[in-house]
CSV table of C-alpha atoms and ligand atoms in Angstrom, one decimal:
chain,number,residue,atom,x,y,z
A,1,UNK,CA,-3.8,-67.7,42.6
A,2,UNK,CA,-6.8,-65.4,43.3
A,3,UNK,CA,-7.4,-63.9,46.7
A,4,UNK,CA,-9.7,-65.9,48.9
A,5,UNK,CA,-13.0,-64.3,50.0
A,6,UNK,CA,-15.1,-64.8,53.1
A,7,UNK,CA,-18.5,-66.4,52.4
A,8,UNK,CA,-20.4,-64.6,55.1
A,9,UNK,CA,-19.2,-61.8,57.3
A,10,UNK,CA,-20.7,-61.3,60.8
A,11,UNK,CA,-23.3,-58.6,61.1
A,12,UNK,CA,-21.0,-56.0,62.7
A,13,UNK,CA,-18.6,-56.2,59.8
A,14,UNK,CA,-21.3,-56.3,57.1
A,15,UNK,CA,-22.9,-53.3,58.6
A,16,UNK,CA,-19.7,-51.6,59.8
A,17,UNK,CA,-20.6,-48.2,58.4
A,18,UNK,CA,-24.1,-48.1,59.7
A,19,UNK,CA,-22.9,-49.0,63.2
A,20,UNK,CA,-20.2,-46.4,63.0
A,21,UNK,CA,-22.8,-43.7,61.9
A,22,UNK,CA,-25.1,-44.7,64.7
A,23,UNK,CA,-22.3,-44.6,67.3
A,24,UNK,CA,-21.2,-41.2,66.2
A,25,UNK,CA,-24.8,-39.9,66.5
A,26,UNK,CA,-25.6,-41.7,69.7
A,27,UNK,CA,-26.6,-39.1,72.3
A,28,UNK,CA,-29.0,-41.3,74.2
A,29,UNK,CA,-28.6,-43.0,77.6
A,30,UNK,CA,-27.1,-46.4,77.5
A,31,UNK,CA,-26.4,-49.3,79.9
A,32,UNK,CA,-22.8,-49.7,81.1
A,33,UNK,CA,-20.5,-51.2,78.5
A,34,UNK,CA,-23.1,-51.2,75.7
A,35,UNK,CA,-21.7,-50.2,72.3
A,36,UNK,CA,-24.9,-48.5,71.2
A,37,UNK,CA,-27.8,-47.2,73.3
A,38,UNK,CA,-31.1,-49.1,73.3
A,39,UNK,CA,-32.6,-46.5,70.9
A,40,UNK,CA,-29.8,-46.9,68.5
A,41,UNK,CA,-29.8,-50.7,68.7
A,42,UNK,CA,-33.5,-50.5,67.8
A,43,UNK,CA,-32.7,-48.2,64.9
A,44,UNK,CA,-30.0,-50.5,63.7
A,45,UNK,CA,-32.4,-53.4,63.6
A,46,UNK,CA,-35.6,-51.7,62.4
A,47,UNK,CA,-34.0,-49.2,60.1
A,48,UNK,CA,-34.7,-45.5,59.6
A,49,UNK,CA,-35.4,-43.1,56.8
A,50,UNK,CA,-33.3,-40.5,58.5
A,51,UNK,CA,-29.9,-39.8,57.0
A,52,UNK,CA,-27.0,-40.0,59.5
A,53,UNK,CA,-23.8,-38.0,58.9
A,54,UNK,CA,-20.6,-39.5,60.2
A,55,UNK,CA,-16.9,-38.9,59.8
A,56,UNK,CA,-14.3,-41.3,58.5
A,57,UNK,CA,-10.8,-39.8,58.6
A,58,UNK,CA,-12.0,-36.1,58.2
A,59,UNK,CA,-14.3,-37.0,55.4
A,60,UNK,CA,-18.0,-36.6,56.1
A,61,UNK,CA,-20.2,-39.4,54.9
A,62,UNK,CA,-24.0,-40.0,54.9
A,63,UNK,CA,-25.9,-43.2,55.4
A,64,UNK,CA,-29.4,-44.5,55.9
A,65,UNK,CA,-30.0,-47.4,58.2
A,66,UNK,CA,-31.5,-50.4,56.4
A,67,UNK,CA,-34.2,-52.5,58.0
A,68,UNK,CA,-32.9,-55.9,59.1
A,69,UNK,CA,-35.8,-57.4,60.9
A,70,UNK,CA,-39.5,-57.3,59.7
A,71,UNK,CA,-42.4,-57.9,62.0
A,72,UNK,CA,-43.2,-57.0,65.6
A,73,UNK,CA,-41.4,-53.8,66.4
A,74,UNK,CA,-42.4,-53.9,70.1
A,75,UNK,CA,-40.9,-57.4,70.3
A,76,UNK,CA,-37.6,-55.9,69.3
A,77,UNK,CA,-37.8,-53.1,71.9
A,78,UNK,CA,-38.8,-55.6,74.6
A,79,UNK,CA,-35.9,-57.9,73.6
A,80,UNK,CA,-33.4,-55.0,73.9
A,81,UNK,CA,-34.8,-54.0,77.3
A,82,UNK,CA,-34.6,-57.6,78.5
A,83,UNK,CA,-30.9,-57.7,77.6
A,84,UNK,CA,-30.4,-54.6,79.7
A,85,UNK,CA,-32.0,-56.4,82.6
A,86,UNK,CA,-30.8,-59.3,84.8
A,87,UNK,CA,-32.7,-61.9,82.8
A,88,UNK,CA,-31.6,-63.7,79.6
A,89,UNK,CA,-33.6,-63.5,76.4
A,90,UNK,CA,-35.0,-66.6,74.7
A,91,UNK,CA,-36.2,-66.3,71.2
A,92,UNK,CA,-38.6,-69.1,70.3
A,93,UNK,CA,-40.6,-70.0,67.2
A,94,UNK,CA,-40.8,-72.1,64.1
A,95,UNK,CA,-37.6,-72.6,62.1
A,96,UNK,CA,-36.7,-69.9,59.6
A,97,UNK,CA,-38.4,-67.0,61.5
A,98,UNK,CA,-35.2,-65.1,61.9
A,99,UNK,CA,-34.5,-66.0,65.5
A,100,UNK,CA,-30.8,-66.4,64.8
A,101,UNK,CA,-30.8,-63.4,62.5
A,102,UNK,CA,-32.3,-61.2,65.2
A,103,UNK,CA,-30.0,-62.6,67.9
A,104,UNK,CA,-27.0,-61.9,65.6
A,105,UNK,CA,-28.1,-58.3,65.1
A,106,UNK,CA,-28.9,-57.7,68.7
A,107,UNK,CA,-25.4,-58.8,69.7
A,108,UNK,CA,-23.9,-56.7,66.9
A,109,UNK,CA,-25.7,-53.6,68.1
A,110,UNK,CA,-25.2,-54.1,71.8
A,111,UNK,CA,-21.7,-55.5,71.9
A,112,UNK,CA,-20.4,-54.8,68.4
A,113,UNK,CA,-19.6,-58.6,68.6
A,114,UNK,CA,-22.0,-61.3,67.3
A,115,UNK,CA,-19.4,-64.0,67.2
A,116,UNK,CA,-19.3,-64.9,70.8
A,117,UNK,CA,-21.6,-67.9,71.0
A,118,UNK,CA,-22.2,-71.5,70.9
A,119,UNK,CA,-24.3,-73.9,68.8
A,120,UNK,CA,-26.4,-76.2,70.9
A,121,UNK,CA,-26.3,-79.9,70.0
A,122,UNK,CA,-26.9,-83.1,71.9
A,123,UNK,CA,-23.1,-83.4,72.3
A,124,UNK,CA,-22.4,-80.0,73.9
A,125,UNK,CA,-20.5,-80.3,77.2
A,126,UNK,CA,-20.2,-78.0,80.1
A,127,UNK,CA,-16.6,-77.1,79.3
A,128,UNK,CA,-17.5,-76.0,75.8
A,129,UNK,CA,-19.8,-73.5,77.4
A,130,UNK,CA,-17.7,-72.3,80.3
A,131,UNK,CA,-14.0,-73.0,79.9
A,132,UNK,CA,-11.6,-75.8,79.1
A,133,UNK,CA,-7.9,-76.3,79.3
A,134,UNK,CA,-4.9,-76.3,77.1
A,135,UNK,CA,-3.9,-79.8,78.1
A,136,UNK,CA,-0.2,-79.5,77.2
A,137,UNK,CA,0.1,-76.5,79.4
A,138,UNK,CA,-2.0,-78.0,82.1
A,139,UNK,CA,0.2,-81.1,82.3
A,140,UNK,CA,3.4,-79.1,82.1
A,141,UNK,CA,2.6,-76.4,84.6
A,142,UNK,CA,-0.7,-77.3,86.3
A,143,UNK,CA,-3.9,-75.2,86.3
A,144,UNK,CA,-3.2,-71.6,85.7
A,145,UNK,CA,-5.0,-68.7,84.0
A,146,UNK,CA,-2.6,-69.2,81.1
A,147,UNK,CA,-3.7,-72.8,80.6
A,148,UNK,CA,-7.4,-71.9,80.8
A,149,UNK,CA,-9.2,-71.8,77.5
A,150,UNK,CA,-12.2,-69.5,77.8
A,151,UNK,CA,-15.6,-70.6,76.5
A,152,UNK,CA,-18.3,-68.2,75.2
A,153,UNK,CA,-19.9,-67.7,78.6
A,154,UNK,CA,-16.5,-67.0,80.2
A,155,UNK,CA,-15.7,-64.5,77.4
A,156,UNK,CA,-19.1,-62.9,77.7
A,157,UNK,CA,-18.7,-62.4,81.5
A,158,UNK,CA,-15.1,-61.2,81.3
A,159,UNK,CA,-15.5,-58.8,78.4
A,160,UNK,CA,-19.0,-57.7,79.4
A,161,UNK,CA,-20.5,-58.7,76.0
A,162,UNK,CA,-23.5,-60.8,74.8
A,163,UNK,CA,-23.1,-64.6,74.6
A,164,UNK,CA,-25.3,-66.2,72.0
A,165,UNK,CA,-26.6,-69.7,72.6
A,166,UNK,CA,-28.2,-71.1,69.5
A,167,UNK,CA,-30.7,-73.9,69.9
A,168,UNK,CA,-30.4,-74.2,73.6
A,169,UNK,CA,-33.0,-76.9,73.9
A,170,UNK,CA,-31.0,-79.3,71.7
A,171,UNK,CA,-28.5,-79.7,74.6
A,172,UNK,CA,-29.0,-82.2,77.3
A,173,UNK,CA,-31.0,-80.7,80.2
A,174,UNK,CA,-28.3,-80.9,82.8
A,175,UNK,CA,-26.0,-79.0,80.4
A,176,UNK,CA,-28.7,-76.3,79.9
A,177,UNK,CA,-29.0,-76.0,83.6
A,178,UNK,CA,-25.4,-74.8,84.0
A,179,UNK,CA,-26.8,-71.5,82.8
A,180,UNK,CA,-29.0,-71.2,85.9
A,181,UNK,CA,-26.3,-70.0,88.3
A,182,UNK,CA,-24.7,-68.0,85.6
A,183,UNK,CA,-27.9,-66.1,84.9
A,184,UNK,CA,-28.9,-65.7,88.5
A,185,UNK,CA,-25.7,-65.0,90.3
A,186,UNK,CA,-23.6,-63.8,87.4
A,187,UNK,CA,-20.7,-65.9,88.8
A,188,UNK,CA,-18.5,-68.5,87.3
A,189,UNK,CA,-16.5,-70.7,89.6
A,190,UNK,CA,-13.2,-72.1,88.5
A,191,UNK,CA,-12.4,-74.6,91.3
A,192,UNK,CA,-9.3,-75.9,89.5
A,193,UNK,CA,-7.6,-72.6,90.2
A,194,UNK,CA,-8.4,-72.6,93.9
A,195,UNK,CA,-11.5,-72.6,96.1
A,196,UNK,CA,-11.9,-68.9,95.9
A,197,UNK,CA,-11.4,-68.5,92.2
A,198,UNK,CA,-14.5,-67.0,90.7
A,199,UNK,CA,-15.2,-64.9,87.7
A,200,UNK,CA,-17.7,-62.1,88.3
A,201,UNK,CA,-19.6,-61.0,85.2
A,202,UNK,CA,-19.0,-57.5,84.0
A,203,UNK,CA,-21.8,-55.2,83.0
A,204,UNK,CA,-22.9,-55.7,79.4
A,205,UNK,CA,-22.9,-59.5,79.7
A,206,UNK,CA,-26.1,-61.3,79.0
A,207,UNK,CA,-27.3,-64.4,77.1
A,208,UNK,CA,-29.5,-64.6,74.0
A,209,UNK,CA,-30.8,-68.1,73.5
A,210,UNK,CA,-32.8,-69.4,70.6
A,211,UNK,CA,-35.0,-72.4,70.4
A,212,UNK,CA,-37.2,-74.0,67.8
A,213,UNK,CA,-40.7,-74.9,68.7
A,214,UNK,CA,-40.5,-77.8,66.2
A,215,UNK,CA,-37.9,-79.5,68.4
A,216,UNK,CA,-39.3,-81.3,71.3
A,217,UNK,CA,-37.2,-79.0,73.5
A,218,UNK,CA,-38.8,-76.0,75.0
A,219,UNK,CA,-41.3,-77.8,77.2
A,220,UNK,CA,-38.5,-79.9,78.6
A,221,UNK,CA,-36.5,-77.0,79.8
A,222,UNK,CA,-36.3,-77.0,83.6
A,223,UNK,CA,-38.6,-74.5,85.2
A,224,UNK,CA,-35.7,-73.1,87.1
A,225,UNK,CA,-34.0,-72.2,83.9
A,226,UNK,CA,-37.2,-70.9,82.3
A,227,UNK,CA,-37.5,-68.4,85.1
A,228,UNK,CA,-34.1,-66.9,84.2
A,229,UNK,CA,-35.2,-66.1,80.7
A,230,UNK,CA,-37.8,-63.8,79.2
A,231,UNK,CA,-39.4,-65.6,76.3
A,232,UNK,CA,-40.2,-63.8,73.0
A,233,UNK,CA,-42.1,-65.7,70.4
A,234,UNK,CA,-41.0,-64.8,66.8
A,235,UNK,CA,-43.8,-65.3,64.3
A,236,UNK,CA,-43.5,-65.8,60.5
A,237,UNK,CA,-43.9,-62.5,58.6
A,238,UNK,CA,-47.6,-61.7,58.4
A,239,UNK,CA,-47.7,-59.5,55.3
A,240,UNK,CA,-46.9,-60.7,51.8
A,241,UNK,CA,-45.5,-57.3,50.8
A,242,UNK,CA,-43.0,-57.3,53.7
A,243,UNK,CA,-42.0,-60.9,53.0
A,244,UNK,CA,-41.4,-60.0,49.4
A,245,UNK,CA,-39.2,-57.1,50.6
A,246,UNK,CA,-37.2,-59.5,52.8
A,247,UNK,CA,-36.8,-62.2,50.2
A,248,UNK,CA,-35.8,-59.7,47.5
A,249,UNK,CA,-33.3,-57.8,49.5
A,250,UNK,CA,-31.7,-60.9,51.0
A,251,UNK,CA,-31.5,-62.6,47.6
A,252,UNK,CA,-30.0,-59.5,46.0
A,253,UNK,CA,-27.4,-59.4,48.8
A,254,UNK,CA,-26.5,-63.1,48.4
A,255,UNK,CA,-26.2,-62.8,44.6
A,256,UNK,CA,-24.4,-59.5,44.9
A,257,UNK,CA,-21.8,-61.1,47.2
A,258,UNK,CA,-21.2,-63.8,44.6
A,259,UNK,CA,-21.0,-61.1,41.9
A,260,UNK,CA,-23.8,-62.9,40.1
A,261,UNK,CA,-25.8,-60.4,37.9
A,262,UNK,CA,-29.2,-61.6,36.8
A,263,UNK,CA,-32.4,-60.1,35.7
A,264,UNK,CA,-34.7,-61.0,38.6
A,265,UNK,CA,-38.0,-59.1,38.4
A,266,UNK,CA,-40.1,-58.1,41.3
A,267,UNK,CA,-43.0,-60.1,39.8
A,268,UNK,CA,-41.0,-63.3,40.1
A,269,UNK,CA,-40.3,-62.6,43.8
A,270,UNK,CA,-44.0,-62.0,44.2
A,271,UNK,CA,-44.9,-65.3,42.6
A,272,UNK,CA,-42.5,-67.2,44.9
A,273,UNK,CA,-43.5,-65.4,48.1
A,274,UNK,CA,-47.2,-65.8,47.3
A,275,UNK,CA,-46.7,-69.5,46.9
A,276,UNK,CA,-44.9,-69.8,50.2
A,277,UNK,CA,-47.3,-67.6,52.1
A,278,UNK,CA,-50.4,-69.4,50.8
A,279,UNK,CA,-49.0,-72.9,51.5
A,280,UNK,CA,-48.0,-71.8,55.0
A,281,UNK,CA,-51.4,-70.3,55.7
A,282,UNK,CA,-53.4,-73.1,54.1
A,283,UNK,CA,-55.5,-70.6,52.3
A,284,UNK,CA,-55.0,-68.4,49.3
A,285,UNK,CA,-55.5,-64.6,49.3
A,286,UNK,CA,-58.8,-65.2,47.4
A,287,UNK,CA,-60.0,-67.6,50.0
A,288,UNK,CA,-59.3,-71.1,48.5
A,289,UNK,CA,-58.4,-73.7,51.1
A,290,UNK,CA,-55.1,-75.6,50.3
A,291,UNK,CA,-53.4,-78.4,52.2
A,292,UNK,CA,-50.4,-77.3,54.3
A,293,UNK,CA,-47.2,-79.2,53.7
A,294,UNK,CA,-45.5,-80.8,56.7
A,295,UNK,CA,-42.3,-78.9,56.0
A,296,UNK,CA,-42.1,-75.4,57.3
A,297,UNK,CA,-42.6,-73.0,54.4
A,298,UNK,CA,-40.3,-70.4,56.0
A,299,UNK,CA,-39.0,-67.1,54.7
A,300,UNK,CA,-35.6,-68.5,55.0
A,301,UNK,CA,-36.6,-71.4,52.6
A,302,UNK,CA,-38.1,-68.8,50.2
A,303,UNK,CA,-34.8,-66.9,50.2
A,304,UNK,CA,-32.9,-70.1,49.4
A,305,UNK,CA,-35.2,-71.0,46.5
A,306,UNK,CA,-34.8,-67.5,45.1
A,307,UNK,CA,-31.0,-67.6,45.5
A,308,UNK,CA,-30.8,-71.0,43.8
A,309,UNK,CA,-33.0,-69.8,41.0
A,310,UNK,CA,-30.7,-66.8,40.4
A,311,UNK,CA,-27.7,-69.1,40.3
A,312,UNK,CA,-29.4,-71.5,38.0
A,313,UNK,CA,-30.4,-68.7,35.6
A,314,UNK,CA,-26.9,-67.4,35.6
A,315,UNK,CA,-24.9,-70.6,35.2
A,316,UNK,CA,-27.2,-72.7,33.0
A,317,UNK,CA,-29.5,-70.2,31.3
A,318,UNK,CA,-29.4,-66.7,29.9
A,319,UNK,CA,-29.3,-64.9,33.3
A,320,UNK,CA,-33.0,-64.1,33.2
A,321,UNK,CA,-34.9,-65.7,36.2
A,322,UNK,CA,-38.2,-67.3,35.0
A,323,UNK,CA,-41.0,-69.0,36.8
A,324,UNK,CA,-39.7,-72.4,35.8
A,325,UNK,CA,-36.5,-71.8,37.7
A,326,UNK,CA,-38.6,-71.3,40.9
A,327,UNK,CA,-40.6,-74.5,40.2
A,328,UNK,CA,-37.3,-76.3,39.6
A,329,UNK,CA,-35.9,-75.3,43.0
A,330,UNK,CA,-39.1,-75.4,45.0
A,331,UNK,CA,-39.2,-79.2,45.3
A,332,UNK,CA,-36.0,-79.4,47.4
A,333,UNK,CA,-37.4,-76.8,49.8
A,334,UNK,CA,-40.9,-78.3,50.3
A,335,UNK,CA,-40.2,-82.0,50.1
A,336,UNK,CA,-38.0,-82.8,53.0
A,337,UNK,CA,-39.3,-85.6,55.1
A,338,UNK,CA,-42.7,-86.4,53.8
A,339,UNK,CA,-43.3,-87.7,50.3
A,340,UNK,CA,-47.0,-86.8,50.6
A,341,UNK,CA,-46.0,-83.2,50.3
A,342,UNK,CA,-45.5,-83.7,46.6
A,343,UNK,CA,-49.2,-84.2,46.3
A,344,UNK,CA,-49.9,-81.1,48.3
A,345,UNK,CA,-47.7,-79.1,45.9
A,346,UNK,CA,-49.4,-80.7,42.9
A,347,UNK,CA,-52.8,-79.8,44.4
A,348,UNK,CA,-51.7,-76.2,44.8
A,349,UNK,CA,-50.6,-76.1,41.2
A,350,UNK,CA,-53.9,-77.6,39.9
A,351,UNK,CA,-56.2,-75.6,42.2
A,352,UNK,CA,-54.5,-72.2,42.4
A,353,UNK,CA,-51.7,-71.8,39.9
A,354,UNK,CA,-53.7,-73.1,36.9
A,355,UNK,CA,-56.7,-70.7,37.6
A,356,UNK,CA,-54.4,-67.7,37.9
A,357,UNK,CA,-52.6,-68.8,34.8
A,358,UNK,CA,-55.7,-68.2,32.7
A,359,UNK,CA,-55.5,-64.5,33.4
A,360,UNK,CA,-51.8,-63.9,33.9
A,361,UNK,CA,-48.9,-64.9,31.7
A,362,UNK,CA,-46.3,-65.4,34.5
A,363,UNK,CA,-48.7,-67.7,36.5
A,364,UNK,CA,-49.3,-69.6,33.2
A,365,UNK,CA,-45.6,-70.1,32.7
A,366,UNK,CA,-45.4,-71.1,36.4
A,367,UNK,CA,-48.2,-73.6,35.8
A,368,UNK,CA,-46.5,-75.1,32.8
A,369,UNK,CA,-43.4,-75.8,34.9
A,370,UNK,CA,-45.2,-78.4,37.0
A,371,UNK,CA,-43.3,-81.1,35.2
A,372,UNK,CA,-40.3,-80.2,37.3
A,373,UNK,CA,-41.6,-81.6,40.5
A,374,UNK,CA,-44.6,-83.8,39.8
B,401,LIG,N1,-39.0,-61.4,60.0
B,401,LIG,C1,-37.9,-61.4,59.3
B,401,LIG,N2,-37.2,-60.3,59.0
B,401,LIG,C2,-36.1,-60.4,58.3
B,401,LIG,N3,-35.6,-61.5,57.7
B,401,LIG,C3,-36.2,-62.6,57.9
B,401,LIG,C4,-37.4,-62.7,58.7
B,401,LIG,N4,-37.9,-63.9,58.8
B,401,LIG,C5,-37.0,-64.7,58.1
B,401,LIG,N5,-36.0,-63.9,57.6
B,401,LIG,C6,-34.9,-64.4,56.7
B,401,LIG,O1,-34.7,-65.8,57.1
B,401,LIG,C7,-33.3,-66.0,57.3
B,401,LIG,C8,-33.1,-67.2,58.2
B,401,LIG,O2,-33.6,-67.0,59.5
B,401,LIG,P1,-32.9,-67.6,60.7
B,401,LIG,O3,-32.5,-66.6,61.6
B,401,LIG,O4,-31.8,-68.6,60.3
B,401,LIG,O5,-34.1,-68.5,61.3
B,401,LIG,P2,-34.3,-69.3,62.6
B,401,LIG,O6,-33.1,-69.1,63.4
B,401,LIG,O7,-35.5,-68.7,63.2
B,401,LIG,O8,-34.5,-70.7,62.2
B,401,LIG,C9,-32.8,-64.7,57.7
B,401,LIG,O9,-31.4,-64.7,57.4
B,401,LIG,C10,-33.6,-63.8,56.9
B,401,LIG,O10,-33.0,-63.7,55.7
B,402,LIG,MG1,-31.7,-70.5,64.0
């Protein structure tokens, strides 16, 4: 039997060498118990052209730091500073704007641990956030530290690391509010172990929450909890060139992990990202108005269309990604909950793709693939 492989490693493992290089070169001031200094966390996330030398078992290696997050650099700096302060960080925005991605990389840079977290849902309970019990031990021996099963907030406070809370606003409000005392007093009471049993948070602990503005949530958060967080709004990538860079590098990574080799030209990425960008904006680069689909045309969705197109070309075709493969996969990304979005896609094809096709071969092939979704 062949050896099993992990589908997706956490950021601190994927980028182990970069983090090691940054750590070895880190001469800057840093808050207590941070793995890297704020400057190096920033470099880890925003990348750098500088080459860093680092040692692995007496061997000297060199590495450049890749850019992970594209967009507002100051937002990244502010986020890092917030995490060094006594307030939590709440990243809000449309789906697919890299809130989770940024949260993961912040935790990887600051704590070298991005896995300590919880996914918010309507069913999350307080004990999943704080701590629960090993019931067999609890029944046999009564409450003890041995029987206590730490939740992500407990671990964060005890170890002095970041706790990630994905989609906070999907949790019931009273559950969200358990974070208030944790963020303000940095104390966790464990009454089962005795009246005086408290866990005091160690330095390095903080919370990164994320929330989607498309969920009804953010407005319904209690104002007491809102005050404990600094909010940062993450916007979709503004520049087409940067978005192409993200989609291309992410797709290459995904296909690379699958050992899928395909011929995927830059022009095809440009075709895809232009479509997404223009449909999201409701206007083409040459000023034509188009109808905006109700689905979010996020960068994350563009990556997924590109990835599927690569897989399709590999497993069903001759490993050359063509415009028709994009068209074939775009439907599932755009048409999610509103059938009228098919018309909007059709309109874009008739109004924009067709016209460009008269001057450009790729756009013409793209136009002729309309049959795949109309
Ligand atoms: N500004 C950006 N910089 C880098 N990658 C981005 C950006 N926006 C979107 N992405 C891509 O989108 C993917 C999904 O984003 P994700 O963090 O899941 O979105 P969210 O949590 O906001 O819904 C990321 O893994 C990344 O590939
Ligand atoms: Mg997310």
